[in-house]
PDB file of C-alpha atoms in Angstrom:
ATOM      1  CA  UNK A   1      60.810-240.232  97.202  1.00 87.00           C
ATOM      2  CA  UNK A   2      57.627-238.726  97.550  1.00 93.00           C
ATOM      3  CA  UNK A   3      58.996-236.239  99.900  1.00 96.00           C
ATOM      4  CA  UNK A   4      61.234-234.545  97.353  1.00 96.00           C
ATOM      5  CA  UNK A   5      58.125-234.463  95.193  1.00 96.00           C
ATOM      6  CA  UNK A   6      56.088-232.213  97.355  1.00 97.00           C
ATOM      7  CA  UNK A   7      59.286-230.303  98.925  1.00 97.00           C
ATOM      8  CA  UNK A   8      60.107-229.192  95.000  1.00 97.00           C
ATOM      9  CA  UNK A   9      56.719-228.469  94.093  1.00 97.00           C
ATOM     10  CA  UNK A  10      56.657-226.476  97.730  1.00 98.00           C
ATOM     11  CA  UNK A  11      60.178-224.420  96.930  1.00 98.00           C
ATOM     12  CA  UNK A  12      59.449-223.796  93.204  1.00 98.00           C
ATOM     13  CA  UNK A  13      55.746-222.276  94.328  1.00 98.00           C
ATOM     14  CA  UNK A  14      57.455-219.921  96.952  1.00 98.00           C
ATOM     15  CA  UNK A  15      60.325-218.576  94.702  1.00 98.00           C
ATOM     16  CA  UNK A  16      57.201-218.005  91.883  1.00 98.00           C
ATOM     17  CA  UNK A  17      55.488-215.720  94.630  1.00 98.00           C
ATOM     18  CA  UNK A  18      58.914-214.244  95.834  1.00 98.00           C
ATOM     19  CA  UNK A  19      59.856-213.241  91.784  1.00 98.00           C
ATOM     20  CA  UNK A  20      56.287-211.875  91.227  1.00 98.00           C
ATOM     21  CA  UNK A  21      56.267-210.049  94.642  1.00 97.00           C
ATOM     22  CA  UNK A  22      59.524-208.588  93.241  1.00 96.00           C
ATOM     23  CA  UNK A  23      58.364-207.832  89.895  1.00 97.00           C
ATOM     24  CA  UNK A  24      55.086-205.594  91.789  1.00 97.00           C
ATOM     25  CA  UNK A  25      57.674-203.726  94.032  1.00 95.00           C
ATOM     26  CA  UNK A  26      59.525-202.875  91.115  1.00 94.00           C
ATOM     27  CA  UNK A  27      56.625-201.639  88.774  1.00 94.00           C
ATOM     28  CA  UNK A  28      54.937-199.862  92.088  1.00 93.00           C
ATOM     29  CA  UNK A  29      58.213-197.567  92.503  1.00 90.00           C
ATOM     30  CA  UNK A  30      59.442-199.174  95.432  1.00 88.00           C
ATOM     31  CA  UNK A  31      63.466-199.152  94.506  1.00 86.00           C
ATOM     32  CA  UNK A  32      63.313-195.681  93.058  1.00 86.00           C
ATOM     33  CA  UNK A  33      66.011-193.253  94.403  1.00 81.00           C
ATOM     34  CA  UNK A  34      64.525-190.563  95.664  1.00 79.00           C
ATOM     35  CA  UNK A  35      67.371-189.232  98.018  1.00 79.00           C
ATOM     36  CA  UNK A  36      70.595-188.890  95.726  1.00 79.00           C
ATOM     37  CA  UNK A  37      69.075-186.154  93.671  1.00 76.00           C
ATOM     38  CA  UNK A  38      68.435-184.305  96.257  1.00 77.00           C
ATOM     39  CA  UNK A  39      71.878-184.406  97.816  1.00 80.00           C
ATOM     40  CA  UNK A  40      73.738-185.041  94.102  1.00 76.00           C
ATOM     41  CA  UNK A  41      74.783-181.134  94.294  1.00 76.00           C
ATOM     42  CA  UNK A  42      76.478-181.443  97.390  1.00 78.00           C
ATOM     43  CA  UNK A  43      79.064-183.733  95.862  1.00 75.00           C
ATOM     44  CA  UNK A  44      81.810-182.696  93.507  1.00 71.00           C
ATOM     45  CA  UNK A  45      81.215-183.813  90.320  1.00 66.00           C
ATOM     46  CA  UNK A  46      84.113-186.316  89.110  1.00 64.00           C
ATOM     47  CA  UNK A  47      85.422-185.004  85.606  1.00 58.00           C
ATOM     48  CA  UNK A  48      84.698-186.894  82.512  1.00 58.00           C
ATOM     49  CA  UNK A  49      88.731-187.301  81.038  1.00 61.00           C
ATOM     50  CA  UNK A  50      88.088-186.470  77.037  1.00 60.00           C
ATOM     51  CA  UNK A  51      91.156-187.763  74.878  1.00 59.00           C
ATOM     52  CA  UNK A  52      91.103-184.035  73.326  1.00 60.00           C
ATOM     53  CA  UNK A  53      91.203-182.349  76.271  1.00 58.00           C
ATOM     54  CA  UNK A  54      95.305-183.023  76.477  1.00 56.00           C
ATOM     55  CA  UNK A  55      95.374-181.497  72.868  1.00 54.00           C
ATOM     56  CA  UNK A  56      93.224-178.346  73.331  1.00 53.00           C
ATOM     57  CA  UNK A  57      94.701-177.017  76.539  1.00 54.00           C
ATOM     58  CA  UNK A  58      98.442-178.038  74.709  1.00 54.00           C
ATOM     59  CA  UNK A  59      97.565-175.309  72.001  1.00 55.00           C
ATOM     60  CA  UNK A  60      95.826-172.844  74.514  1.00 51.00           C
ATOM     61  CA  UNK A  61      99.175-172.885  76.200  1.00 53.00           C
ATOM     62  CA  UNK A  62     101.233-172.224  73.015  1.00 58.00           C
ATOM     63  CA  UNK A  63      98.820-169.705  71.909  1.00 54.00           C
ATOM     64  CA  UNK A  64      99.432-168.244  75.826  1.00 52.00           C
ATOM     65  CA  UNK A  65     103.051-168.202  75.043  1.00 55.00           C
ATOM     66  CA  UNK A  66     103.239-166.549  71.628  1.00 58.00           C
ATOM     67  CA  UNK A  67     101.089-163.973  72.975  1.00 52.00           C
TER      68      UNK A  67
END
């Protein structure tokens, strides 16, 4: 029973050091992207769909048409 004891106490002290190694990495910078903005204008940018969009270019083509 003992063994569980010290095997807990063993994980729980190894999962501590892996969060707060984790934690550093994080504040230090290491998981910032620094390669997609320098390659994010060689993709086409997808178009944000706006619910008036339908609506304006309906009137720019009636306005088209009674011209």
């Amino acid at each position: 029973m003992s063994v569980i004891y010290v095997l807990l106490a063993i994980s729980i002290t190894v999962a501590i050091i892996f969060f707060v190694a984790f934690i550093l990495s994080v504040k230090s910078g290491q998981y910032d992207d620094v390669y997609t903005p320098s390659v994010r204008m060689l993709f086409e940018d997808e178009l944000v769909k706006d619910p008036n969009t339908k609506k304006n270019q309906k009137q720019v083509l009636t306005k088209d048409k009674q011209s």
